[in-house]
Tab-separated table of C-alpha atoms and ligand atoms in Angstrom:
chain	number	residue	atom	x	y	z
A	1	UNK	CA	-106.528	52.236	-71.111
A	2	UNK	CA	-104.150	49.993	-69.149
A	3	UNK	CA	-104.850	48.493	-65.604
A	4	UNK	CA	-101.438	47.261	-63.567
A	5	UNK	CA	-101.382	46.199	-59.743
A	6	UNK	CA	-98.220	45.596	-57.812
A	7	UNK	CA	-98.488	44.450	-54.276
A	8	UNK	CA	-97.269	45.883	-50.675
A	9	UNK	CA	-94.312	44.510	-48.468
A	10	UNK	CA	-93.273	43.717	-44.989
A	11	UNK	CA	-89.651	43.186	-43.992
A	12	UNK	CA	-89.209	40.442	-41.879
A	13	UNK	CA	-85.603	40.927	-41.186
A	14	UNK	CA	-82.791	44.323	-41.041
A	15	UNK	CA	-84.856	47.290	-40.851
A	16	UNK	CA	-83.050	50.364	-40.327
A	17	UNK	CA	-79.926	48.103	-40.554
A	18	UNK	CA	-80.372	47.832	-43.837
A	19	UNK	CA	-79.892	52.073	-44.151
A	20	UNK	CA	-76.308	51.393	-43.196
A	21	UNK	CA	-75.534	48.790	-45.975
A	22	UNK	CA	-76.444	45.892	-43.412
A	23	UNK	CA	-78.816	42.825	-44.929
A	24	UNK	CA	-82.151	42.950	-44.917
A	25	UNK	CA	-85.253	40.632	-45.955
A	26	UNK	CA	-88.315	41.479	-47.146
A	27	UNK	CA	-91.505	39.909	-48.776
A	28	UNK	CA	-93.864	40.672	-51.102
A	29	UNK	CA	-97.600	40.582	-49.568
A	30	UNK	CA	-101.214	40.544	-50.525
A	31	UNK	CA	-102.865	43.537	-50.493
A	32	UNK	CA	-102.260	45.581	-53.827
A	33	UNK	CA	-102.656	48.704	-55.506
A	34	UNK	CA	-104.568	49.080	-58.796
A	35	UNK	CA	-103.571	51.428	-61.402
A	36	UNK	CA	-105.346	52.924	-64.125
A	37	UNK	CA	-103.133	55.073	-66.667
A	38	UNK	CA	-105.430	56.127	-69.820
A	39	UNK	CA	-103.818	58.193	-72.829
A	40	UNK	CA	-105.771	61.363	-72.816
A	41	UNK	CA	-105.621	64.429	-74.495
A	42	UNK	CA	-106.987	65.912	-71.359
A	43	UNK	CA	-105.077	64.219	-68.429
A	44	UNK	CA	-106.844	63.667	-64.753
A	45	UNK	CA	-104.572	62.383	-61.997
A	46	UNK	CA	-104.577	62.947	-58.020
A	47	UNK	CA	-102.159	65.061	-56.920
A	48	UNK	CA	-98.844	63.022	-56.079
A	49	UNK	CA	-95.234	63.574	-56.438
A	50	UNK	CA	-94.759	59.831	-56.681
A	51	UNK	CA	-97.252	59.741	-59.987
A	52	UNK	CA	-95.832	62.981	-61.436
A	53	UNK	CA	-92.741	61.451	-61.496
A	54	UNK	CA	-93.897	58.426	-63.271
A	55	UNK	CA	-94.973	60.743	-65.664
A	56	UNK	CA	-91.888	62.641	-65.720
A	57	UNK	CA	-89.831	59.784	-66.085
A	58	UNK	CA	-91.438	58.636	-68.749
A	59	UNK	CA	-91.672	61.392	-70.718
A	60	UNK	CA	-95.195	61.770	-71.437
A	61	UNK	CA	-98.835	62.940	-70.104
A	62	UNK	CA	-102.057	60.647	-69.107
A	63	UNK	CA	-104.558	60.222	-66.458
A	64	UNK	CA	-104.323	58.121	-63.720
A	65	UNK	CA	-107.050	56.211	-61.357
A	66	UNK	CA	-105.927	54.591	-58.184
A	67	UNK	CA	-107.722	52.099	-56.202
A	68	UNK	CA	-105.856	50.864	-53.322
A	69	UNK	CA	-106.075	48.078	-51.074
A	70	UNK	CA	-102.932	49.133	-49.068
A	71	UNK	CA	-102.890	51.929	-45.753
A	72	UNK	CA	-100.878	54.367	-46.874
A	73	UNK	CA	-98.167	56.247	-44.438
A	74	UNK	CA	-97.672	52.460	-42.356
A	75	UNK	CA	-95.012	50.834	-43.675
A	76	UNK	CA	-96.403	48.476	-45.893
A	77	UNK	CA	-94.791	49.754	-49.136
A	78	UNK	CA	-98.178	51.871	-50.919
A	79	UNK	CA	-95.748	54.659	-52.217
A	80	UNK	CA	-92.924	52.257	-54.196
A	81	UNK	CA	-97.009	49.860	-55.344
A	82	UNK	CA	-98.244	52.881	-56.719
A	83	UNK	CA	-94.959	53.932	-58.060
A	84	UNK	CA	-94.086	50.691	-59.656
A	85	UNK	CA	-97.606	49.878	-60.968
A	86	UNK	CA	-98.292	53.616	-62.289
A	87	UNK	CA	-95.063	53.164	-64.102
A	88	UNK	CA	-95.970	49.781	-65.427
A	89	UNK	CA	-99.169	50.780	-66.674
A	90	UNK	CA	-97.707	53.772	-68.557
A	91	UNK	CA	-95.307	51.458	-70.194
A	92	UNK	CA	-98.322	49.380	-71.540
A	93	UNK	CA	-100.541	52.175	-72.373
A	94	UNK	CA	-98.286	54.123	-74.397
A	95	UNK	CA	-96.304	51.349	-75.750
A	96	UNK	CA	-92.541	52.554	-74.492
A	97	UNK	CA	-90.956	48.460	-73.798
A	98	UNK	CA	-89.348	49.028	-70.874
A	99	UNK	CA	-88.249	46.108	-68.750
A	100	UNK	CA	-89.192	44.747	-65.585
A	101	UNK	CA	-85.919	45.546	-64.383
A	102	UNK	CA	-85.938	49.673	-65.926
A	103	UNK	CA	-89.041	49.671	-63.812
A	104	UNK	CA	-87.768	48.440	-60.501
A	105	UNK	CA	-84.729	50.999	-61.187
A	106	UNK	CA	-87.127	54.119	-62.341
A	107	UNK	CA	-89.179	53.448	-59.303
A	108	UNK	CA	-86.374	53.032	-57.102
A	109	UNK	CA	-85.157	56.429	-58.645
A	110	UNK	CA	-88.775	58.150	-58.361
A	111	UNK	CA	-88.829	57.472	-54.632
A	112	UNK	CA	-85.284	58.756	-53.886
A	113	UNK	CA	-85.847	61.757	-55.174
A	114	UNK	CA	-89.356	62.206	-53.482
A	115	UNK	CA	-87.839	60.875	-50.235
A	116	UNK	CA	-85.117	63.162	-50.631
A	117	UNK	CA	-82.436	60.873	-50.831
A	118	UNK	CA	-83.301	58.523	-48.048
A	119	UNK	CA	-85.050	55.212	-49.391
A	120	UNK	CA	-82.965	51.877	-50.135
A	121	UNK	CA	-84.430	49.873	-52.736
A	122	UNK	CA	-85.804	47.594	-50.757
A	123	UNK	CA	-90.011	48.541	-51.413
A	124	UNK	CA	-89.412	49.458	-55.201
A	125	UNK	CA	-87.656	45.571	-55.738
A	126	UNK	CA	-89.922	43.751	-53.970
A	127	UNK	CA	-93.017	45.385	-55.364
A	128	UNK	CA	-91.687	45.279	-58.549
A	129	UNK	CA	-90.337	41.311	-58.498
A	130	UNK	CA	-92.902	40.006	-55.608
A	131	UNK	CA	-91.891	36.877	-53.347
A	132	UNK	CA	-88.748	37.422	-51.092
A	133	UNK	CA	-85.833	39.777	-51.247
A	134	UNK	CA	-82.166	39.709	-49.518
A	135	UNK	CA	-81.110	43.299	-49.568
A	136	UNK	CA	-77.591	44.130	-48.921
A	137	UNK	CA	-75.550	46.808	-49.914
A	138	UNK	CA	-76.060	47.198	-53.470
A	139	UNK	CA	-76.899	43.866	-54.532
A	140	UNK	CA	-80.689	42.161	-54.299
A	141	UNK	CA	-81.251	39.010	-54.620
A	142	UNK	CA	-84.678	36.811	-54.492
A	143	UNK	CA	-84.747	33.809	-52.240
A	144	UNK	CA	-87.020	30.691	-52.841
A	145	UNK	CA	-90.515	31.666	-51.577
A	146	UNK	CA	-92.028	30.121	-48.880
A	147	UNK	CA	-95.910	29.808	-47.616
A	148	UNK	CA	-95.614	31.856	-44.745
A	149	UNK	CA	-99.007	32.456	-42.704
A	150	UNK	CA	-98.575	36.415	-41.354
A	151	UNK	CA	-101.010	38.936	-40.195
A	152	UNK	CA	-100.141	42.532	-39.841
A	153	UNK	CA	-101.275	45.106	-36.928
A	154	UNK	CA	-101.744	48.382	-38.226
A	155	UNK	CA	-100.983	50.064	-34.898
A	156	UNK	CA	-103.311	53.347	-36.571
A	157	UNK	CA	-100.584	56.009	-34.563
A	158	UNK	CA	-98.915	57.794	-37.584
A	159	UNK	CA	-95.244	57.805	-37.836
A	160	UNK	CA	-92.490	59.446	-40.555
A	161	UNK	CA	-89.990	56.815	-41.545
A	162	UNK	CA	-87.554	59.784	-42.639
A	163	UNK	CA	-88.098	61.079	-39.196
A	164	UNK	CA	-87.427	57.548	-37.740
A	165	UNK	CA	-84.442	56.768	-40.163
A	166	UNK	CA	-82.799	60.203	-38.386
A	167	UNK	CA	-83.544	59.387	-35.071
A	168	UNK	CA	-81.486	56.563	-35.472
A	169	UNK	CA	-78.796	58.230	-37.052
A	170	UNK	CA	-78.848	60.409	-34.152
A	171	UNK	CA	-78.614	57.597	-31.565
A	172	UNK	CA	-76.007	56.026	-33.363
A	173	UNK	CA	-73.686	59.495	-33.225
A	174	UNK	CA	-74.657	59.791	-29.850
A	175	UNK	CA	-73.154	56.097	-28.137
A	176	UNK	CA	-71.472	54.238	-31.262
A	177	UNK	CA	-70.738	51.776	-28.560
A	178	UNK	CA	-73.816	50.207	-28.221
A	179	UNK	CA	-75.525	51.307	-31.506
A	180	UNK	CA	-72.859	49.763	-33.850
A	181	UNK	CA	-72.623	46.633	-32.378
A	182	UNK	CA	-76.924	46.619	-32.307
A	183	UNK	CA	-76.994	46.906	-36.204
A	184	UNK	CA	-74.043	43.928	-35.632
A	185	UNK	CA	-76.436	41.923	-33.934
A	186	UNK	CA	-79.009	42.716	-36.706
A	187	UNK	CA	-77.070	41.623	-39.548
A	188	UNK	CA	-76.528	38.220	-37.485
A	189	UNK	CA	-80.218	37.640	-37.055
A	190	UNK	CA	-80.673	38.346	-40.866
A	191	UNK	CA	-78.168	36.234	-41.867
A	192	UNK	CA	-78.771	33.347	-39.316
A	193	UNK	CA	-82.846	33.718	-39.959
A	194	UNK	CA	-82.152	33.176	-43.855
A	195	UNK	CA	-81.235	29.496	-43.767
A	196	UNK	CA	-84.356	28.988	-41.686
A	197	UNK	CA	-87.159	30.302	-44.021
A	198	UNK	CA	-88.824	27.143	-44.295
A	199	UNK	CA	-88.683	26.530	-40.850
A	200	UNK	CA	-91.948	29.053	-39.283
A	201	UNK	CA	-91.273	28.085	-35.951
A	202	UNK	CA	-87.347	29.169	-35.631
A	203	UNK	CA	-87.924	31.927	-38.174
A	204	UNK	CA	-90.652	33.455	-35.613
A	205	UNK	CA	-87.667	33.230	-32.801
A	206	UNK	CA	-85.144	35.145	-34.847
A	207	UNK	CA	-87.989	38.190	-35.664
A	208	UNK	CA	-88.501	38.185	-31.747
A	209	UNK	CA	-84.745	38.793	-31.251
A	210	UNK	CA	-84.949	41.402	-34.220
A	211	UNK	CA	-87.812	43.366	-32.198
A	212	UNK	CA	-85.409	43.343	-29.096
A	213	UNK	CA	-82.904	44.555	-31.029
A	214	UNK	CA	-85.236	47.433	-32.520
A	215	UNK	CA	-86.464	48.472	-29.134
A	216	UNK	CA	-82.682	48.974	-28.076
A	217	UNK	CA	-82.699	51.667	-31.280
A	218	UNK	CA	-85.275	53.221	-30.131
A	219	UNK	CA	-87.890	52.464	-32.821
A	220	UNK	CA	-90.563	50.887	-30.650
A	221	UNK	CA	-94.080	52.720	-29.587
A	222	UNK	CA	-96.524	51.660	-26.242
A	223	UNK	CA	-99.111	50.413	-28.904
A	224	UNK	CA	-96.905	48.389	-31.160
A	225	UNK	CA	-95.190	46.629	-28.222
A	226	UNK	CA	-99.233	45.652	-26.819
A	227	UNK	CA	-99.797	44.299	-30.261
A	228	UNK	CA	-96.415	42.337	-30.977
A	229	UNK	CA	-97.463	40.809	-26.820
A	230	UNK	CA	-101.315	40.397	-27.802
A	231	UNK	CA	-99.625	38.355	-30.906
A	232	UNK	CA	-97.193	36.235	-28.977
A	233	UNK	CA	-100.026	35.154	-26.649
A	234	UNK	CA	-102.633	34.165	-28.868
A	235	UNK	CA	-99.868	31.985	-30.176
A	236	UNK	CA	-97.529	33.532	-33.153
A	237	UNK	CA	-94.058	31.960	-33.483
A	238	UNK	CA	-92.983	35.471	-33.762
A	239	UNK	CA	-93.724	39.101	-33.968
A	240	UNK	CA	-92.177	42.853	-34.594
A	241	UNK	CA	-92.345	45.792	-35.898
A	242	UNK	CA	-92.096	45.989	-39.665
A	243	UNK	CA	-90.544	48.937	-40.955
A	244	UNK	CA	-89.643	52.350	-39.450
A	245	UNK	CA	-91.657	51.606	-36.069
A	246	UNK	CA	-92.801	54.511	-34.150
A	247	UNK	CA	-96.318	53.656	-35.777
A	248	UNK	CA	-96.605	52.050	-38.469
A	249	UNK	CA	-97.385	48.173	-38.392
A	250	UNK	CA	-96.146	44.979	-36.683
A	251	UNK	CA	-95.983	41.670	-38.190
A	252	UNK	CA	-96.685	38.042	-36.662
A	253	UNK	CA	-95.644	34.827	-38.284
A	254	UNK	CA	-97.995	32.602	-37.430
A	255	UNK	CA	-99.352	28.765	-37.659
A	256	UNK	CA	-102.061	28.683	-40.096
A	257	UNK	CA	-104.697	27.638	-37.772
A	258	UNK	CA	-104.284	30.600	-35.276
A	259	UNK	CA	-104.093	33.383	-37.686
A	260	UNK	CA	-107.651	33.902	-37.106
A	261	UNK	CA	-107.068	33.746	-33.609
A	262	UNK	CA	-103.993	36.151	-33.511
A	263	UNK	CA	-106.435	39.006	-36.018
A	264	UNK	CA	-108.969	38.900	-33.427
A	265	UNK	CA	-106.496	39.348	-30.564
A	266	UNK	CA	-104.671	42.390	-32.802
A	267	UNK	CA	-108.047	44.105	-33.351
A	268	UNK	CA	-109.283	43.736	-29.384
A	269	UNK	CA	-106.230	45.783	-28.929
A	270	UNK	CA	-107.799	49.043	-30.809
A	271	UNK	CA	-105.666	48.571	-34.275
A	272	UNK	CA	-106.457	47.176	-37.804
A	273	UNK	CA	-105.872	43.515	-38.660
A	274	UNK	CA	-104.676	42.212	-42.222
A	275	UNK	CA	-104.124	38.468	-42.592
A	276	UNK	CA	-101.954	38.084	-45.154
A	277	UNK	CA	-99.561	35.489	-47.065
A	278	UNK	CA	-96.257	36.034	-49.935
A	279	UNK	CA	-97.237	37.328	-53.404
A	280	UNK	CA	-94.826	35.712	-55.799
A	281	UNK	CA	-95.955	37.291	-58.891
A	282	UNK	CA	-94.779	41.122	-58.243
A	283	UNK	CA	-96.422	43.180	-60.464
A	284	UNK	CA	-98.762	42.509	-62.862
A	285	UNK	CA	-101.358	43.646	-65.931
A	286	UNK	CA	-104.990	43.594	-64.900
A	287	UNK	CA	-107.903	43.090	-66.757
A	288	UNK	CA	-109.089	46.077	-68.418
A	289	UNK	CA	-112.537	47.050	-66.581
B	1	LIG	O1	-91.506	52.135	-43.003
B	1	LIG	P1	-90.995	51.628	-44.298
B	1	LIG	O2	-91.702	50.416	-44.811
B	1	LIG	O3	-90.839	52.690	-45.342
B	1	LIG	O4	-89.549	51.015	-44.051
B	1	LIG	C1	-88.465	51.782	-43.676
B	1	LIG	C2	-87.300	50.894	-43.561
B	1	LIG	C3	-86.013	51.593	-43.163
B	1	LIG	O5	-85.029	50.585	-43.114
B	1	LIG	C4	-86.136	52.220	-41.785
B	1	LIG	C5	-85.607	52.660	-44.172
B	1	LIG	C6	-85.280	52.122	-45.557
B	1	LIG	O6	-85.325	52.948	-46.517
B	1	LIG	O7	-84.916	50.947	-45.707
Protein backbone atom coordinates (compact mmCIF):
# COMPACT_ATOMS: atom_id res chain seq x y z
CA UNK A 1 0.00 0.00 0.00
CA UNK A 2 1.38 3.43 -0.92
CA UNK A 3 -0.01 6.86 0.37
CA UNK A 4 1.08 10.13 -1.96
CA UNK A 5 -0.45 13.77 -1.55
CA UNK A 6 0.17 16.55 -3.99
CA UNK A 7 -1.27 19.91 -3.26
CA UNK A 8 -3.87 22.42 -5.13
CA UNK A 9 -2.98 25.76 -7.00
CA UNK A 10 -4.06 29.27 -7.56
CA UNK A 11 -2.74 31.41 -10.41
CA UNK A 12 -1.94 34.66 -9.42
CA UNK A 13 -1.13 36.01 -12.77
CA UNK A 14 -2.32 35.19 -16.94
CA UNK A 15 -5.34 33.20 -16.71
CA UNK A 16 -6.96 32.55 -19.86
CA UNK A 17 -3.95 34.45 -21.36
CA UNK A 18 -2.00 31.82 -20.75
CA UNK A 19 -4.49 29.51 -23.35
CA UNK A 20 -3.06 31.67 -26.09
CA UNK A 21 0.69 31.02 -25.33
CA UNK A 22 0.75 34.32 -23.12
CA UNK A 23 2.72 34.00 -19.46
CA UNK A 24 1.19 32.97 -16.68
CA UNK A 25 2.05 32.44 -12.80
CA UNK A 26 0.87 30.15 -10.59
CA UNK A 27 1.54 28.72 -7.01
CA UNK A 28 1.39 25.77 -5.33
CA UNK A 29 -1.06 25.96 -2.13
CA UNK A 30 -2.02 24.16 1.01
CA UNK A 31 -4.78 22.15 0.87
CA UNK A 32 -3.93 18.59 -0.63
CA UNK A 33 -5.22 15.50 -1.87
CA UNK A 34 -4.34 12.10 -0.35
CA UNK A 35 -3.96 9.08 -2.35
CA UNK A 36 -4.12 5.60 -1.54
CA UNK A 37 -3.11 3.09 -4.48
CA UNK A 38 -2.94 -0.66 -2.99
CA UNK A 39 -1.86 -3.68 -5.36
CA UNK A 40 -4.86 -5.89 -5.34
CA UNK A 41 -5.88 -8.78 -7.01
CA UNK A 42 -9.34 -7.43 -6.69
CA UNK A 43 -9.12 -3.64 -7.52
CA UNK A 44 -11.69 -0.92 -5.81
CA UNK A 45 -11.48 2.62 -7.16
CA UNK A 46 -14.23 5.53 -7.54
CA UNK A 47 -15.28 6.02 -10.73
CA UNK A 48 -12.97 8.72 -12.53
CA UNK A 49 -11.59 9.19 -15.90
CA UNK A 50 -8.69 11.08 -14.36
CA UNK A 51 -7.74 7.75 -12.09
CA UNK A 52 -8.47 5.31 -14.95
CA UNK A 53 -6.06 6.96 -16.80
CA UNK A 54 -3.45 6.77 -14.20
CA UNK A 55 -4.06 3.33 -14.42
CA UNK A 56 -3.99 3.20 -18.04
CA UNK A 57 -0.95 4.99 -18.31
CA UNK A 58 0.72 2.97 -16.28
CA UNK A 59 -0.08 -0.11 -17.46
CA UNK A 60 -1.42 -1.91 -14.62
CA UNK A 61 -4.57 -2.51 -12.15
CA UNK A 62 -4.99 -1.45 -8.23
CA UNK A 63 -7.35 0.17 -5.94
CA UNK A 64 -7.45 3.53 -5.12
CA UNK A 65 -8.73 5.62 -1.86
CA UNK A 66 -9.03 9.34 -2.06
CA UNK A 67 -9.29 11.70 0.72
CA UNK A 68 -9.36 15.20 -0.30
CA UNK A 69 -8.90 18.39 1.27
CA UNK A 70 -9.46 20.37 -2.01
CA UNK A 71 -13.32 21.59 -3.58
CA UNK A 72 -13.44 20.01 -6.54
CA UNK A 73 -15.00 21.78 -9.89
CA UNK A 74 -13.46 25.57 -8.40
CA UNK A 75 -10.43 26.13 -9.80
CA UNK A 76 -8.10 25.16 -7.33
CA UNK A 77 -6.35 22.37 -9.29
CA UNK A 78 -8.18 18.85 -7.45
CA UNK A 79 -8.26 17.06 -10.94
CA UNK A 80 -4.24 17.54 -12.06
CA UNK A 81 -3.68 16.68 -7.30
CA UNK A 82 -5.44 13.64 -7.77
CA UNK A 83 -3.95 12.98 -11.09
CA UNK A 84 -0.42 13.63 -10.12
CA UNK A 85 -0.60 11.97 -6.66
CA UNK A 86 -2.65 8.77 -7.98
CA UNK A 87 0.12 8.49 -10.46
CA UNK A 88 2.82 8.92 -7.89
CA UNK A 89 1.51 6.47 -5.65
CA UNK A 90 1.22 3.83 -8.40
CA UNK A 91 4.80 4.41 -9.21
CA UNK A 92 5.72 3.53 -5.52
CA UNK A 93 3.36 0.76 -5.06
CA UNK A 94 4.21 -1.22 -7.94
CA UNK A 95 7.75 -0.29 -8.17
CA UNK A 96 7.80 1.19 -12.04
CA UNK A 97 10.85 4.34 -11.29
CA UNK A 98 9.41 6.86 -13.03
CA UNK A 99 10.61 10.41 -12.51
CA UNK A 100 9.24 13.38 -11.08
CA UNK A 101 9.39 14.89 -14.32
CA UNK A 102 7.50 11.50 -16.40
CA UNK A 103 4.91 12.29 -13.80
CA UNK A 104 4.32 15.96 -14.33
CA UNK A 105 4.29 14.97 -18.24
CA UNK A 106 1.83 11.72 -17.78
CA UNK A 107 -0.40 13.91 -15.75
CA UNK A 108 -0.22 16.72 -17.99
CA UNK A 109 -1.09 14.07 -20.75
CA UNK A 110 -3.98 12.35 -18.56
CA UNK A 111 -5.76 15.68 -18.25
CA UNK A 112 -5.56 16.65 -21.97
CA UNK A 113 -7.07 13.89 -23.01
CA UNK A 114 -9.89 13.99 -20.28
CA UNK A 115 -10.27 17.73 -20.97
CA UNK A 116 -10.42 17.02 -24.47
CA UNK A 117 -7.59 18.83 -25.57
CA UNK A 118 -8.02 22.04 -23.69
CA UNK A 119 -5.72 22.17 -20.44
CA UNK A 120 -2.12 23.91 -20.48
CA UNK A 121 0.16 22.43 -18.12
CA UNK A 122 -0.06 24.80 -15.82
CA UNK A 123 -2.12 22.56 -12.69
CA UNK A 124 -0.23 19.21 -13.59
CA UNK A 125 3.48 21.31 -13.06
CA UNK A 126 2.70 23.02 -10.22
CA UNK A 127 1.09 20.15 -8.39
CA UNK A 128 3.63 18.03 -9.39
CA UNK A 129 6.87 20.52 -8.49
CA UNK A 130 4.94 22.78 -5.70
CA UNK A 131 6.15 26.51 -4.99
CA UNK A 132 5.79 28.96 -8.02
CA UNK A 133 5.53 28.46 -11.73
CA UNK A 134 6.13 30.95 -14.87
CA UNK A 135 4.17 29.36 -17.63
CA UNK A 136 4.73 30.47 -21.09
CA UNK A 137 4.38 28.88 -24.20
CA UNK A 138 6.01 25.67 -23.87
CA UNK A 139 8.54 26.30 -21.40
CA UNK A 140 7.94 26.27 -17.28
CA UNK A 141 10.03 27.48 -15.16
CA UNK A 142 9.98 27.73 -11.10
CA UNK A 143 10.65 31.08 -9.54
CA UNK A 144 12.15 31.55 -5.96
CA UNK A 145 9.23 31.04 -3.51
CA UNK A 146 8.03 33.57 -1.49
CA UNK A 147 5.82 33.62 1.96
CA UNK A 148 2.85 34.95 0.58
CA UNK A 149 -0.23 35.29 3.12
CA UNK A 150 -3.54 34.44 0.66
CA UNK A 151 -6.98 33.35 1.41
CA UNK A 152 -9.27 32.02 -1.21
CA UNK A 153 -13.23 32.70 -1.64
CA UNK A 154 -14.89 29.82 -2.91
CA UNK A 155 -17.69 31.84 -4.51
CA UNK A 156 -19.92 28.11 -4.18
CA UNK A 157 -21.75 29.14 -7.94
CA UNK A 158 -20.45 26.27 -10.22
CA UNK A 159 -18.74 27.13 -13.36
CA UNK A 160 -17.05 24.90 -16.50
CA UNK A 161 -13.60 26.20 -17.24
CA UNK A 162 -13.92 24.49 -20.84
CA UNK A 163 -17.08 26.42 -21.13
CA UNK A 164 -15.26 29.62 -19.91
CA UNK A 165 -12.01 28.95 -22.00
CA UNK A 166 -14.70 29.07 -25.23
CA UNK A 167 -16.43 31.94 -24.25
CA UNK A 168 -13.39 33.69 -24.53
CA UNK A 169 -12.43 32.34 -27.66
CA UNK A 170 -15.66 33.52 -28.81
CA UNK A 171 -15.19 37.13 -27.62
CA UNK A 172 -11.93 37.26 -28.99
CA UNK A 173 -13.37 36.24 -32.78
CA UNK A 174 -16.00 38.52 -32.18
CA UNK A 175 -13.86 42.25 -31.60
CA UNK A 176 -10.02 41.19 -31.99
CA UNK A 177 -9.64 44.86 -31.41
CA UNK A 178 -10.09 45.05 -27.98
CA UNK A 179 -9.62 41.34 -27.00
CA UNK A 180 -6.03 41.03 -28.43
CA UNK A 181 -4.68 43.91 -27.04
CA UNK A 182 -6.56 42.72 -23.36
CA UNK A 183 -4.47 39.42 -23.35
CA UNK A 184 -1.52 42.29 -24.34
CA UNK A 185 -2.19 43.99 -21.30
CA UNK A 186 -2.18 40.61 -19.44
CA UNK A 187 1.08 39.45 -20.47
CA UNK A 188 2.40 43.04 -19.22
CA UNK A 189 0.95 42.61 -15.77
CA UNK A 190 2.55 39.05 -15.65
CA UNK A 191 5.65 40.07 -16.68
CA UNK A 192 5.84 43.44 -14.73
CA UNK A 193 4.22 41.54 -11.42
CA UNK A 194 7.20 38.90 -11.64
CA UNK A 195 10.04 41.15 -10.51
CA UNK A 196 7.81 42.17 -7.64
CA UNK A 197 7.11 38.80 -5.86
CA UNK A 198 8.70 39.73 -2.79
CA UNK A 199 7.13 42.86 -2.68
CA UNK A 200 3.08 41.86 -1.24
CA UNK A 201 2.05 45.23 -1.40
CA UNK A 202 2.80 46.07 -5.32
CA UNK A 203 2.19 42.43 -6.20
CA UNK A 204 -1.54 42.90 -4.72
CA UNK A 205 -1.78 46.14 -7.22
CA UNK A 206 -0.78 44.24 -10.32
CA UNK A 207 -3.58 41.18 -9.45
CA UNK A 208 -6.13 44.18 -9.10
CA UNK A 209 -5.23 45.35 -12.64
CA UNK A 210 -5.32 41.55 -13.75
CA UNK A 211 -9.09 41.32 -12.37
CA UNK A 212 -9.88 44.53 -14.49
CA UNK A 213 -8.48 43.08 -17.21
CA UNK A 214 -10.55 39.70 -16.67
CA UNK A 215 -13.80 41.53 -16.24
CA UNK A 216 -13.15 43.22 -19.76
CA UNK A 217 -13.08 39.24 -21.06
CA UNK A 218 -15.93 38.61 -19.70
CA UNK A 219 -14.93 36.08 -17.00
CA UNK A 220 -16.30 37.86 -13.95
CA UNK A 221 -19.69 36.74 -11.92
CA UNK A 222 -22.01 39.26 -9.37
CA UNK A 223 -20.69 37.02 -6.44
CA UNK A 224 -17.02 36.90 -7.22
CA UNK A 225 -16.84 40.67 -7.85
CA UNK A 226 -18.74 41.13 -3.92
CA UNK A 227 -16.02 38.90 -2.65
CA UNK A 228 -12.81 40.33 -4.51
CA UNK A 229 -14.69 44.16 -2.93
CA UNK A 230 -15.48 42.46 0.60
CA UNK A 231 -11.52 41.52 0.30
CA UNK A 232 -10.18 44.88 -0.73
CA UNK A 233 -12.05 46.49 2.19
CA UNK A 234 -11.18 44.46 4.99
CA UNK A 235 -7.73 45.34 3.79
CA UNK A 236 -6.01 42.83 1.06
CA UNK A 237 -3.25 44.39 -1.09
CA UNK A 238 -5.01 42.66 -3.82
CA UNK A 239 -7.67 40.39 -5.06
CA UNK A 240 -9.19 38.39 -8.31
CA UNK A 241 -10.48 35.77 -9.66
CA UNK A 242 -8.27 32.71 -9.88
CA UNK A 243 -8.84 30.60 -12.70
CA UNK A 244 -11.66 30.30 -15.28
CA UNK A 245 -14.03 32.81 -13.26
CA UNK A 246 -17.64 32.52 -13.83
CA UNK A 247 -17.60 30.63 -10.34
CA UNK A 248 -15.03 29.21 -9.20
CA UNK A 249 -12.78 31.06 -6.52
CA UNK A 250 -11.09 34.45 -5.97
CA UNK A 251 -7.88 35.01 -4.36
CA UNK A 252 -6.62 37.92 -1.91
CA UNK A 253 -3.03 38.59 -1.10
CA UNK A 254 -3.03 39.74 2.05
CA UNK A 255 -0.87 41.15 5.20
CA UNK A 256 -0.53 38.45 7.62
CA UNK A 257 -2.33 40.09 10.36
CA UNK A 258 -5.65 40.68 8.41
CA UNK A 259 -6.03 37.35 6.86
CA UNK A 260 -8.25 36.51 9.62
CA UNK A 261 -9.98 39.57 9.11
CA UNK A 262 -10.35 39.30 5.24
CA UNK A 263 -11.85 35.09 5.91
CA UNK A 264 -14.40 36.49 8.06
CA UNK A 265 -15.35 39.28 5.65
CA UNK A 266 -15.30 36.43 2.57
CA UNK A 267 -17.59 34.12 4.58
CA UNK A 268 -20.23 37.14 5.73
CA UNK A 269 -20.58 37.33 2.04
CA UNK A 270 -22.35 33.67 1.74
CA UNK A 271 -19.05 31.75 0.25
CA UNK A 272 -16.34 29.41 1.74
CA UNK A 273 -13.10 30.79 3.15
CA UNK A 274 -9.58 28.95 2.90
CA UNK A 275 -6.58 30.76 4.37
CA UNK A 276 -3.86 29.54 2.78
CA UNK A 277 0.07 30.04 2.13
CA UNK A 278 2.82 28.42 -0.91
CA UNK A 279 3.59 24.67 -0.66
CA UNK A 280 7.14 24.29 -1.82
CA UNK A 281 7.43 20.66 -1.60
CA UNK A 282 4.94 19.53 -4.60
CA UNK A 283 4.16 16.20 -4.21
CA UNK A 284 5.04 13.94 -1.80
CA UNK A 285 4.98 10.13 -0.10
CA UNK A 286 2.84 9.92 3.01
CA UNK A 287 3.04 7.85 5.81
CA UNK A 288 1.48 4.62 5.31
CA UNK A 289 -1.75 4.58 7.71
O1 LIG B 1 -10.20 27.01 -13.49
P1 LIG B 1 -8.87 26.39 -13.63
O2 LIG B 1 -8.04 26.40 -12.38
O3 LIG B 1 -8.90 25.04 -14.29
O4 LIG B 1 -7.98 27.32 -14.55
C1 LIG B 1 -8.26 27.54 -15.89
C2 LIG B 1 -7.22 28.44 -16.43
C3 LIG B 1 -7.38 28.77 -17.90
O5 LIG B 1 -6.30 29.62 -18.22
C4 LIG B 1 -8.68 29.51 -18.15
C5 LIG B 1 -7.33 27.52 -18.77
C6 LIG B 1 -6.00 26.78 -18.74
O6 LIG B 1 -6.01 25.57 -19.10
O7 LIG B 1 -4.96 27.38 -18.44
Amino acid sequence: MATWSAPGKVFLFGEHAVVYGKPGIAMAIKPRVFVTVRNTKRPQRAKSPYIDGCFDAMGVVGSVYINSQIPSSSGLGSSAAVTVATLSAINDEFSLHKTREDIANMAFEIEKTVQKGRASPTDTTVSTYGGIVFISGGSRRRLPPQNLHLVIGDSLVSHSTARMVEQVAELKKKHPEIIDPVLDAIEGVSMSAIHHLNNPRELGRYMNMNQSLLEVLGVGHPQLSRLILAARSAGAFGAKITGAGGGGCMVALCPKQFKHRIAGAIEASEARAIVTGIDTEGVRKEKNV
